XYZ file of C-alpha atoms in Angstrom:
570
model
C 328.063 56.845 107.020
C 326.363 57.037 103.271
C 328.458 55.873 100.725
C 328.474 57.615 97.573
C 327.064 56.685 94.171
C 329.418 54.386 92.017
C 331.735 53.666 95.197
C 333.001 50.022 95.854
C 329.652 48.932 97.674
C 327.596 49.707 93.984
C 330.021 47.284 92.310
C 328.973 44.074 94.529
C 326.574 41.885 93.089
C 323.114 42.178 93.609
C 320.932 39.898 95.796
C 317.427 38.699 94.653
C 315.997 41.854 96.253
C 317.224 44.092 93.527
C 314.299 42.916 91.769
C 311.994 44.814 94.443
C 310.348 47.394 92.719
C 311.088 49.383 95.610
C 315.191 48.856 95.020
C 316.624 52.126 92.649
C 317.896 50.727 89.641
C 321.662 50.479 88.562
C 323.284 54.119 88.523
C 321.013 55.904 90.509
C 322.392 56.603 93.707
C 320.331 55.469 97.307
C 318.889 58.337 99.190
C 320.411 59.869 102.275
C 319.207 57.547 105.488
C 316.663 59.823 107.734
C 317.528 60.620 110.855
C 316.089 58.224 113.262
C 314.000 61.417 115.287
C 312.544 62.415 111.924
C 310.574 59.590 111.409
C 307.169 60.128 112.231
C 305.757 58.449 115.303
C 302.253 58.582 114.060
C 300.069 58.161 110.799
C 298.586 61.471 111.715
C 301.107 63.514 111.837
C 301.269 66.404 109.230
C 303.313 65.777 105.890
C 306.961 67.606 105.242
C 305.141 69.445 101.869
C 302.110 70.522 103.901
C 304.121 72.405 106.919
C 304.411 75.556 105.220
C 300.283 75.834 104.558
C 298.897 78.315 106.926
C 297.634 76.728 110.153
C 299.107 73.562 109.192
C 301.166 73.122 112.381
C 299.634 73.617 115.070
C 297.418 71.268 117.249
C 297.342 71.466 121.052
C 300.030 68.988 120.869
C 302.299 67.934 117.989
C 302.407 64.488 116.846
C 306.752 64.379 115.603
C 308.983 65.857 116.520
C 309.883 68.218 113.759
C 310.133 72.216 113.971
C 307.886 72.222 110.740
C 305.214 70.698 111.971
C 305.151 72.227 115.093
C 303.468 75.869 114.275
C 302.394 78.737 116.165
C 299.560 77.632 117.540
C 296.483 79.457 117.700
C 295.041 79.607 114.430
C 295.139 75.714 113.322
C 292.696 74.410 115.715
C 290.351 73.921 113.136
C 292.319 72.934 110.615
C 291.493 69.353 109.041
C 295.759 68.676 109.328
C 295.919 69.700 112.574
C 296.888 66.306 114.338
C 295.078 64.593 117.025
C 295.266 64.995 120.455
C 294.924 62.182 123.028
C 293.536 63.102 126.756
C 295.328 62.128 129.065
C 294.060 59.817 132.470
C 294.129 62.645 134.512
C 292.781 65.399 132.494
C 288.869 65.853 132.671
C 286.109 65.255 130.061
C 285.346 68.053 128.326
C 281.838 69.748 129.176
C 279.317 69.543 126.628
C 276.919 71.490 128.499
C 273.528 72.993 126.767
C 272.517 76.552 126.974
C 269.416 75.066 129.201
C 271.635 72.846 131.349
C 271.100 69.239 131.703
C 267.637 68.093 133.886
C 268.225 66.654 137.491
C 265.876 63.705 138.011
C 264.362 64.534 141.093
C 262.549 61.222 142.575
C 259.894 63.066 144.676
C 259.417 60.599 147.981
C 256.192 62.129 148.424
C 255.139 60.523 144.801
C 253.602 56.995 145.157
C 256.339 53.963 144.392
C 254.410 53.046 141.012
C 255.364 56.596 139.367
C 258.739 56.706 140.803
C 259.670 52.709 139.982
C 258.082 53.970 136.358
C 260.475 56.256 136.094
C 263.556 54.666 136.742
C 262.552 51.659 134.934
C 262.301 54.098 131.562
C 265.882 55.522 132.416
C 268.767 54.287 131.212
C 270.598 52.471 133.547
C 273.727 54.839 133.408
C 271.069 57.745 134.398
C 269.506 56.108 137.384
C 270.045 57.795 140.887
C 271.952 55.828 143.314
C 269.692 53.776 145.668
C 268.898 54.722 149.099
C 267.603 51.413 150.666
C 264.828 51.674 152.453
C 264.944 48.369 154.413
C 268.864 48.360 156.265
C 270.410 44.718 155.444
C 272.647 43.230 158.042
C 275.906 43.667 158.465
C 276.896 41.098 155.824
C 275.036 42.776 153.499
C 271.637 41.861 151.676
C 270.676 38.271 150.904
C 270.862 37.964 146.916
C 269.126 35.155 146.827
C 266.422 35.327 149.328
C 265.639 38.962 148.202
C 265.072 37.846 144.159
C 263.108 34.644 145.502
C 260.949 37.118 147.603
C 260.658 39.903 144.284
C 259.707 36.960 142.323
C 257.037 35.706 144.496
C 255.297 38.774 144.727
C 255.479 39.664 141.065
C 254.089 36.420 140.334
C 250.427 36.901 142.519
C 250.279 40.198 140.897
C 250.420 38.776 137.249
C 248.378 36.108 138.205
C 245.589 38.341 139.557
C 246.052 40.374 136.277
C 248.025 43.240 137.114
C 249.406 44.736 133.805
C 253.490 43.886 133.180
C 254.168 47.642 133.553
C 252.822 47.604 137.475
C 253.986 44.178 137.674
C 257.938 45.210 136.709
C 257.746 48.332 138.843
C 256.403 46.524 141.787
C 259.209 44.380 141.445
C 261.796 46.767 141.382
C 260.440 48.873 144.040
C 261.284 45.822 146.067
C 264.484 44.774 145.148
C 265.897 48.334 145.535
C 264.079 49.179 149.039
C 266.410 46.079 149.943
C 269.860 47.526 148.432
C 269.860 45.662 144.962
C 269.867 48.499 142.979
C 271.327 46.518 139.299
C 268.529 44.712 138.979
C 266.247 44.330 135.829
C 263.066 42.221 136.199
C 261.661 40.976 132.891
C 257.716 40.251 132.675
C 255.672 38.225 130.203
C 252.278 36.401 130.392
C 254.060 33.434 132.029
C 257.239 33.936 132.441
C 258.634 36.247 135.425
C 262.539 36.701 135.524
C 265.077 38.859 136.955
C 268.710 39.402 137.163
C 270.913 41.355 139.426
C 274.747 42.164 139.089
C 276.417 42.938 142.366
C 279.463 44.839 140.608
C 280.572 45.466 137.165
C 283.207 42.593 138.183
C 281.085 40.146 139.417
C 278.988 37.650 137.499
C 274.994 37.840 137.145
C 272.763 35.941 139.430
C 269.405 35.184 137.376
C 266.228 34.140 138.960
C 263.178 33.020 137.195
C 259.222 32.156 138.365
C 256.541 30.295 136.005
C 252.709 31.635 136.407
C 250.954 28.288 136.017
C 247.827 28.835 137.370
C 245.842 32.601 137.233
C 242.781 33.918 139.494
C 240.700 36.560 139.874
C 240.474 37.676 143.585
C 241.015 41.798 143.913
C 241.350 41.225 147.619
C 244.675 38.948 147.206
C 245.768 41.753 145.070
C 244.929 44.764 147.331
C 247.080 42.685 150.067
C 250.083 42.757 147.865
C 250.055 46.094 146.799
C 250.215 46.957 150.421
C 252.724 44.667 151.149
C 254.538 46.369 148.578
C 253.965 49.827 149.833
C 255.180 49.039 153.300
C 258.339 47.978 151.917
C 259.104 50.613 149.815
C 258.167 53.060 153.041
C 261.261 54.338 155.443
C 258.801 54.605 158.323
C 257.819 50.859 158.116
C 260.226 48.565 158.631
C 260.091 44.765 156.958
C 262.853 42.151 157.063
C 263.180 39.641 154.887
C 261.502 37.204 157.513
C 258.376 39.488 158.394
C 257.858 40.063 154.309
C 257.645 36.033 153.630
C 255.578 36.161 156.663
C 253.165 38.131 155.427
C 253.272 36.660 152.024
C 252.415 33.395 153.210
C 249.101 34.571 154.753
C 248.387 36.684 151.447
C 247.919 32.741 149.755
C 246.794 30.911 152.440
C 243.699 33.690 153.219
C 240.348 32.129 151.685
C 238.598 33.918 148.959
C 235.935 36.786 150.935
C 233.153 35.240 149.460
C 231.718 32.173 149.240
C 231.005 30.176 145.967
C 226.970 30.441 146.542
C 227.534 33.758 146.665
C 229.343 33.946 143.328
C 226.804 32.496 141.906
C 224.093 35.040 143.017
C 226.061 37.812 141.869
C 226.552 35.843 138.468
C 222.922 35.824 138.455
C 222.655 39.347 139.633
C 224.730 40.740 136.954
C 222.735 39.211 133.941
C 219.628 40.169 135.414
C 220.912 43.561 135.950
C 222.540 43.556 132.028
C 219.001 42.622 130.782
C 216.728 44.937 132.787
C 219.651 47.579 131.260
C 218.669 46.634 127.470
C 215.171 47.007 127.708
C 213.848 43.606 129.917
C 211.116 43.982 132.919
C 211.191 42.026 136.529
C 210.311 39.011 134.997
C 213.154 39.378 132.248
C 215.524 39.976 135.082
C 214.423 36.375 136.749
C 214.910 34.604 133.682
C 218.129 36.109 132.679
C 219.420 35.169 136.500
C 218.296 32.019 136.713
C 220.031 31.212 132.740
C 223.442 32.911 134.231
C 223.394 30.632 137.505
C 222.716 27.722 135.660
C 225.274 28.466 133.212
C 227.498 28.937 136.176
C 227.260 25.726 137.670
C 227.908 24.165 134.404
C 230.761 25.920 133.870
C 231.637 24.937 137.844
C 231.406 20.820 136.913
C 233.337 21.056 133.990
C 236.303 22.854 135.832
C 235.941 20.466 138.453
C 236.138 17.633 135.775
C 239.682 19.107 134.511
C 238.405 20.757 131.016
C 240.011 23.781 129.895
C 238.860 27.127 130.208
C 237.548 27.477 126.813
C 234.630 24.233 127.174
C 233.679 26.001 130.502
C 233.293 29.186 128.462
C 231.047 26.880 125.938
C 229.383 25.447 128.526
C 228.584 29.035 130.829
C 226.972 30.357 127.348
C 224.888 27.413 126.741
C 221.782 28.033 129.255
C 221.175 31.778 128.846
C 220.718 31.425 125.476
C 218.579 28.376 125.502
C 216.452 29.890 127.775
C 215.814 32.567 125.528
C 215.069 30.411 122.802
C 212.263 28.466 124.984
C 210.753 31.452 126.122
C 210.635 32.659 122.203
C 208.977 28.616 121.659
C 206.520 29.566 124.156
C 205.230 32.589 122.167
C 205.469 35.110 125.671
C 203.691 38.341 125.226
C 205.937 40.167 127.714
C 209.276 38.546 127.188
C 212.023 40.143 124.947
C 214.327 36.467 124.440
C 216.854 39.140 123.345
C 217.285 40.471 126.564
C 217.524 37.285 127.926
C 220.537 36.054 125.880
C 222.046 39.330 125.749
C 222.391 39.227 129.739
C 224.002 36.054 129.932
C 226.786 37.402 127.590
C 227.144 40.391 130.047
C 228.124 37.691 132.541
C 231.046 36.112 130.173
C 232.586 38.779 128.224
C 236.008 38.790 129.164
C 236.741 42.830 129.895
C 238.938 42.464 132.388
C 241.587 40.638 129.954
C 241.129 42.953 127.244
C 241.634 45.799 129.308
C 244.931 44.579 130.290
C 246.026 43.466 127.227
C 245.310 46.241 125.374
C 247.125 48.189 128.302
C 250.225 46.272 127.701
C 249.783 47.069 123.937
C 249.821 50.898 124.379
C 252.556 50.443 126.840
C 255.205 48.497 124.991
C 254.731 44.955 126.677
C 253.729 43.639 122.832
C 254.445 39.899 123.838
C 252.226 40.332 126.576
C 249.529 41.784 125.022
C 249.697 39.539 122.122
C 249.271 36.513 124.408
C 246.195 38.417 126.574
C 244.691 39.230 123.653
C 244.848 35.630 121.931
C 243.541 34.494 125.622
C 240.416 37.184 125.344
C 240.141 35.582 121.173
C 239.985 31.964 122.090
C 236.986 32.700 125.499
C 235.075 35.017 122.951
C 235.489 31.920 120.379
C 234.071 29.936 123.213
C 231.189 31.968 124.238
C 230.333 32.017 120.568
C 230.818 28.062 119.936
C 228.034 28.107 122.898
C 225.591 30.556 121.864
C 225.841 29.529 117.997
C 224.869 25.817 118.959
C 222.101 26.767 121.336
C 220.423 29.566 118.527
C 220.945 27.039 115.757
C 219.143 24.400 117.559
C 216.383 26.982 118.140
C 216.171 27.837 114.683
C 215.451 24.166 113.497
C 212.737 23.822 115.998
C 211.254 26.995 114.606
C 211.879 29.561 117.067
C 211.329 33.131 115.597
C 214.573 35.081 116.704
C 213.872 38.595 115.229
C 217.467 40.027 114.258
C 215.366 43.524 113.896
C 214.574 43.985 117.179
C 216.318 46.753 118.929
C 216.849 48.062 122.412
C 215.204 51.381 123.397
C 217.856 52.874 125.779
C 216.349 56.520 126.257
C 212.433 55.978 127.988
C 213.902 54.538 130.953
C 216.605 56.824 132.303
C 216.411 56.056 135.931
C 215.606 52.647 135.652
C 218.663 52.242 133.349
C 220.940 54.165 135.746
C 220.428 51.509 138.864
C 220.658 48.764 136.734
C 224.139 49.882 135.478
C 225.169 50.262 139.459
C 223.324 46.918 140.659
C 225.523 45.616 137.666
C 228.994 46.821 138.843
C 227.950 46.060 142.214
C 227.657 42.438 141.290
C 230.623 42.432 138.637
C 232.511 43.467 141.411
C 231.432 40.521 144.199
C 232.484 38.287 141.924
C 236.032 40.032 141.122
C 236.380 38.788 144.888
C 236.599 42.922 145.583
C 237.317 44.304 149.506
C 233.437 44.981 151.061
C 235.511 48.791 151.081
C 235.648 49.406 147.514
C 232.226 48.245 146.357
C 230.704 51.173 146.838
C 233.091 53.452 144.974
C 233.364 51.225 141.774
C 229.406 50.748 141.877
C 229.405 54.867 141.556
C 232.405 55.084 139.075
C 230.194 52.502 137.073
C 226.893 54.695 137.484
C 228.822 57.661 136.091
C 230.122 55.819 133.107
C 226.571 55.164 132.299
C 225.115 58.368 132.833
C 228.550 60.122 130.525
C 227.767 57.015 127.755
C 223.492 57.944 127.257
C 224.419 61.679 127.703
C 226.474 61.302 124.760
C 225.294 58.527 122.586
C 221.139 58.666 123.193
C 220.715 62.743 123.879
C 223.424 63.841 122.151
C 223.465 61.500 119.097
C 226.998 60.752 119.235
C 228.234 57.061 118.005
C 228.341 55.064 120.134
C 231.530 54.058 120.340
C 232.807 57.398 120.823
C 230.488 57.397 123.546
C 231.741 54.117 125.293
C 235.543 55.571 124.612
C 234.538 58.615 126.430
C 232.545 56.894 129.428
C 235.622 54.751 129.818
C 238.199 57.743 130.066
C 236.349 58.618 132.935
C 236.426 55.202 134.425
C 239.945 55.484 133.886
C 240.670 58.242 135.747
C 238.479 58.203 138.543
C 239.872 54.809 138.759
C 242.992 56.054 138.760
C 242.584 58.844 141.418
C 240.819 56.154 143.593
C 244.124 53.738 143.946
C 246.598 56.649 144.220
C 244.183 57.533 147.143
C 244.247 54.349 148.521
C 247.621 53.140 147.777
C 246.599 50.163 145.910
C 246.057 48.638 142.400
C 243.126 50.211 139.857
C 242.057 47.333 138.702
C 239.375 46.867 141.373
C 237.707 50.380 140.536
C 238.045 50.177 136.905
C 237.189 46.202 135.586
C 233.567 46.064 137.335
C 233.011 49.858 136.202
C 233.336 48.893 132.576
C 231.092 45.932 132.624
C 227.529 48.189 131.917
C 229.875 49.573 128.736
C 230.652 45.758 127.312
C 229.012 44.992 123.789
C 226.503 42.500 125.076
C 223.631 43.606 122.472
C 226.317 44.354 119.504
C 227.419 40.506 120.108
C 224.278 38.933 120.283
C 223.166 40.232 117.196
C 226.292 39.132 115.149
C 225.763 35.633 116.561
C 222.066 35.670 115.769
C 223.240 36.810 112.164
C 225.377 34.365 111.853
C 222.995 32.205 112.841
C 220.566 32.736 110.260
C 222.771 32.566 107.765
C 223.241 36.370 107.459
C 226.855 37.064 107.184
C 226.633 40.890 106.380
C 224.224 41.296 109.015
C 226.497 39.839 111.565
C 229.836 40.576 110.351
C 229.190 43.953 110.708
C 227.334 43.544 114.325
C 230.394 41.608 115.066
C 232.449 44.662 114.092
C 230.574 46.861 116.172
C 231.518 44.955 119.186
C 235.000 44.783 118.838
C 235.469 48.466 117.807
C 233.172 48.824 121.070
C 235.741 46.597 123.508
C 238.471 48.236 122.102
C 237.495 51.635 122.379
C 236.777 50.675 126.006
C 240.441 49.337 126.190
C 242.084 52.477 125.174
C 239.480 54.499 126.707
C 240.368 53.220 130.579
C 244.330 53.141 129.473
C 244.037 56.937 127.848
C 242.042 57.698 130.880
C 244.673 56.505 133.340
C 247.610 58.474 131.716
C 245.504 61.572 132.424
C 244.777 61.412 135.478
C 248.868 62.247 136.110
C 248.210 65.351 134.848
C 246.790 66.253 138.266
C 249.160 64.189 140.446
C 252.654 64.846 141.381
C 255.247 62.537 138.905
C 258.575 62.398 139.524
C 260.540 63.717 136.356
C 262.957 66.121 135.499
C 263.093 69.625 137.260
C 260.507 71.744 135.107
C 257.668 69.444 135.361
C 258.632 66.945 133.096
C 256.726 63.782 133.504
C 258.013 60.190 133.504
C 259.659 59.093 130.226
C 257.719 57.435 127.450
C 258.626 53.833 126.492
C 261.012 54.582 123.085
C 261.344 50.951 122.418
C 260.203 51.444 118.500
C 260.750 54.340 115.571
C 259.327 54.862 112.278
C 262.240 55.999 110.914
């Protein structure tokens, strides 16, 4: 019941809330009370003043309960007062379809594990296809534990033989999914491997992590892995968790395929080869070997001794180049000293680590790739702390070190040609390679050479668009060679680059230096890093081509895998 203005209840005194400014003063009488179903039950709903607008009413469902806001219907489902409407639990999404449809990932089993892992690694997680494990766990179901202990050991021989992170995470995940653990993320960096898997989106993260203290080169380690790898992934082949350690275990007890004498020839080998290839004779090619075997026994005492890589970089750089300055104190007739020194640096540039740091680069591993290539800074800094001492040392004693001379690549095509293969032959003995895949690196190598004095010596092209070129092609045959084989590229693409390193453009920036000729050697020096890294992105450019002519898993329509969209510019 509302009382009305000036009754008894207006005459009582007023309370301190009077003072509200929302209290009517004195002599105005209170407004009617609302009825309690009038009051709106949410901010949305439409205002008393607006109902009457055209389309005002309306919504697919009304928020009070009022016959004004209610509507006809139709007409208001645009309208900006049309209230909200809440879905309700059992009502579908609604379809936001395109025109087009949305892709199917198809994951191809007849695509090799790298591409497909690839893929799903570049999905998001929401869009990856429910796992189909290859190798059946027992009853209880797969052994967390055991299984990212087991991922983790095998990622870590593959970054340790210098498999890039990309091929390093996919390998990973290939395994961890061909044994049911399909939430799993592995993380990669130069050191550091790491991965986590969550059973459910109840159940808490198990984490597993693996330090790389300790890195070799030895292709045939790696080879063993990748096929250990492959098996796994493969329905026909069956490996529990007990046969995979197995196996692992005599992956790192097997010895290295060839002996240490031998490395030492083929350290030899490959600097006489690299000298014969810049202009030196037979005799040139003696000297040059014996420099490079005595720099590698050097460089063998001082690991022996404990010293860091870098001194054993120092020290390997150190008797090529002084026997190039004796023969030049001897006054030889025959006996380019450039040649000389410019072999031994064929035997220490580090190519290999570039390649795969630069790899990481283009493919979004940047902490990676930052640490690779301060590893590939600090041995360059130590092959030139070597060389510098040895030329300066020469220069006091009066050697005459002619920074003028060049190297005529163009008289000698044949001669040139078998060099180039004698040196990946060699480059690749002492990669530790499988006796099977000698032979097709020491042609992919040839080939390289004949593309690079096709295009820089009869064509006139520069020649580091020349080397970029000749190591495209390195990259993809390399490429096409693994997918064939079901194993890494590394060992037919690092020993085919090696006739492509800047041997000459680096010796001449050190000799500049040397004589106190900064322009002169700054730009040599630039030269030979434009030169590795045009190799670098050569073999990596090369490699993303070839799956243009391989089957990728991808979307239906021939999509191919996802790029890495880890950075914008906007």
């Amino acid at each position: 019941m509302v009382a009305e203005p000036g009754g008894p209840e207006d005459q009582k005194p007023q309370s301190d809330e009077a003072h509200s400014a929302f209290v009517p003063p004195a002599g105005v009488g209170r407004p009617a009370a609302a009825p309690e179903d009038d009051h709106p039950s949410s901010e949305f709903a439409v205002p008393a003043s607006l109902a009457e607008l055209p389309g005002a009413g309306s919504g697919p469902a009304p928020a009070s309960g009022s016959d004004s806001a209610t509507g006809s219907g139709s007409e208001t489902a645009g309208s900006a007062f049309a209230p909200p409407r809440t879905r309700g639990a059992k009502e579908p999404l609604p379809a936001f379809t395109p025109a087009h449809g949305i892709p199917m990932v198809l994951l191809t089993k007849e695509a090799p594990w790298q591409d497909r892992m690839r893929t799903m690694l570049r999905m998001p997680v929401a869009e990856r296809p429910a796992p189909e494990p290859v190798q059946k766990p027992d009853e209880t179901g797969p052994a967390v534990p055991r299984v990212l202990d087991l991922t983790l050991r095998i990622g870590e021989l593959l970054l340790a033989g210098g498999e890039g992170a990309e091929d390093v995470e996919a390998a990973m995940f290939a395994v961890t999914r061909s044994y049911g653990l399909d939430r799993s993320e592995p993380t990669v960096t130069f050191t550091l491997l790491s991965i986590s898997h969550q059973p459910s989106l109840v159940d808490d993260p198990v984490t597993a992590s693996r330090t790389v203290r300790r890195r070799g080169t030895d292709y045939t380690r790696l080879a063993a892995v990748f096929r250990l790898v492959d098996d796994i992934t493969t329905e026909d082949v069956e490996v529990s968790l007990e046969e995979a350690y197995r196996r692992l275990a005599e992956i790192r007890r097997n010895r290295h395929p060839y002996p240490g004498w031998v490395l030492t020839l083929a350290g030899g080998g490959l600097a006489g080869a690299a000298s014969v290839l810049v202009g030196g004779n037979a005799l040139v090619f003696v000297v040059a070997a014996v420099g490079a075997m005595l720099g590698d026994r050097l460089a063998w005492l001082f690991a022996g001794r404990g010293l860091p890589e870098f001194y054993q970089f120092v020290a390997a750089a150190m008797p090529p180049a002084a026997m190039g300055v004796a023969l030049t104190l001897a006054h030889p007739t025959d006996i380019p000293p450039s040649a000389v020194i410019t072999g031994g640096l064929f035997a220490l540039l580090p190519g290999r680590a570039l390649v795969a740091g630069v790899q990481d680069g283009l493919t979004g591993f940047y902490i990676t790739a930052a640490a690779r290539l301060l590893e590939v800074m600090y041995l360059f800094i130590g092959i030139i702390t070597g060389v510098l001492l040895v030329l300066y040392l020469g220069l006091q004693l009066g050697a005459q070190l002619n920074p003028e001379a060049g190297f005529v690549l163009h008289d000698r095509p044949v001669v040139q040609i078998l060099a180039s293969m004698a040196l990946c032959f060699a480059f690749a003995i002492l990669l530790q390679q499988e006796r099977s895949t000698v032979l097709a690196v020491t042609l992919n190598g040839g080939v390289a050479w004949v593309i690079y004095g096709a295009m820089a010596r009869t064509a006139g092209i520069s020649p580091v668009a020349a080397t970029a070129v000749a190591a495209g092609l390195v990259g993809l045959f390399g490429q096409l060679f693994s997918r064939y084989r079901h194993t890494s590229s590394l060992p037919f693409v690092t020993a085919a680059i090696g006739p492509l390193l800047p041997g000459s453009a680096t010796y001449f920036a050190l000799l500049g230096i040397a004589q106190n000729e900064l322009d002169r050697g700054l730009a040599a020096l630039s030269t030979a890093v434009a030169t590795a890294l045009a190799i670098a992105i050569g073999v990596n450019l090369g490699s993303e081509i070839s799956r243009l002519f391989m089957r990728v898993p991808g979307a239906v329509g021939g999509a191919n895998r996802r790029a890495a969209k880890r950075t914008r510019g906007f």
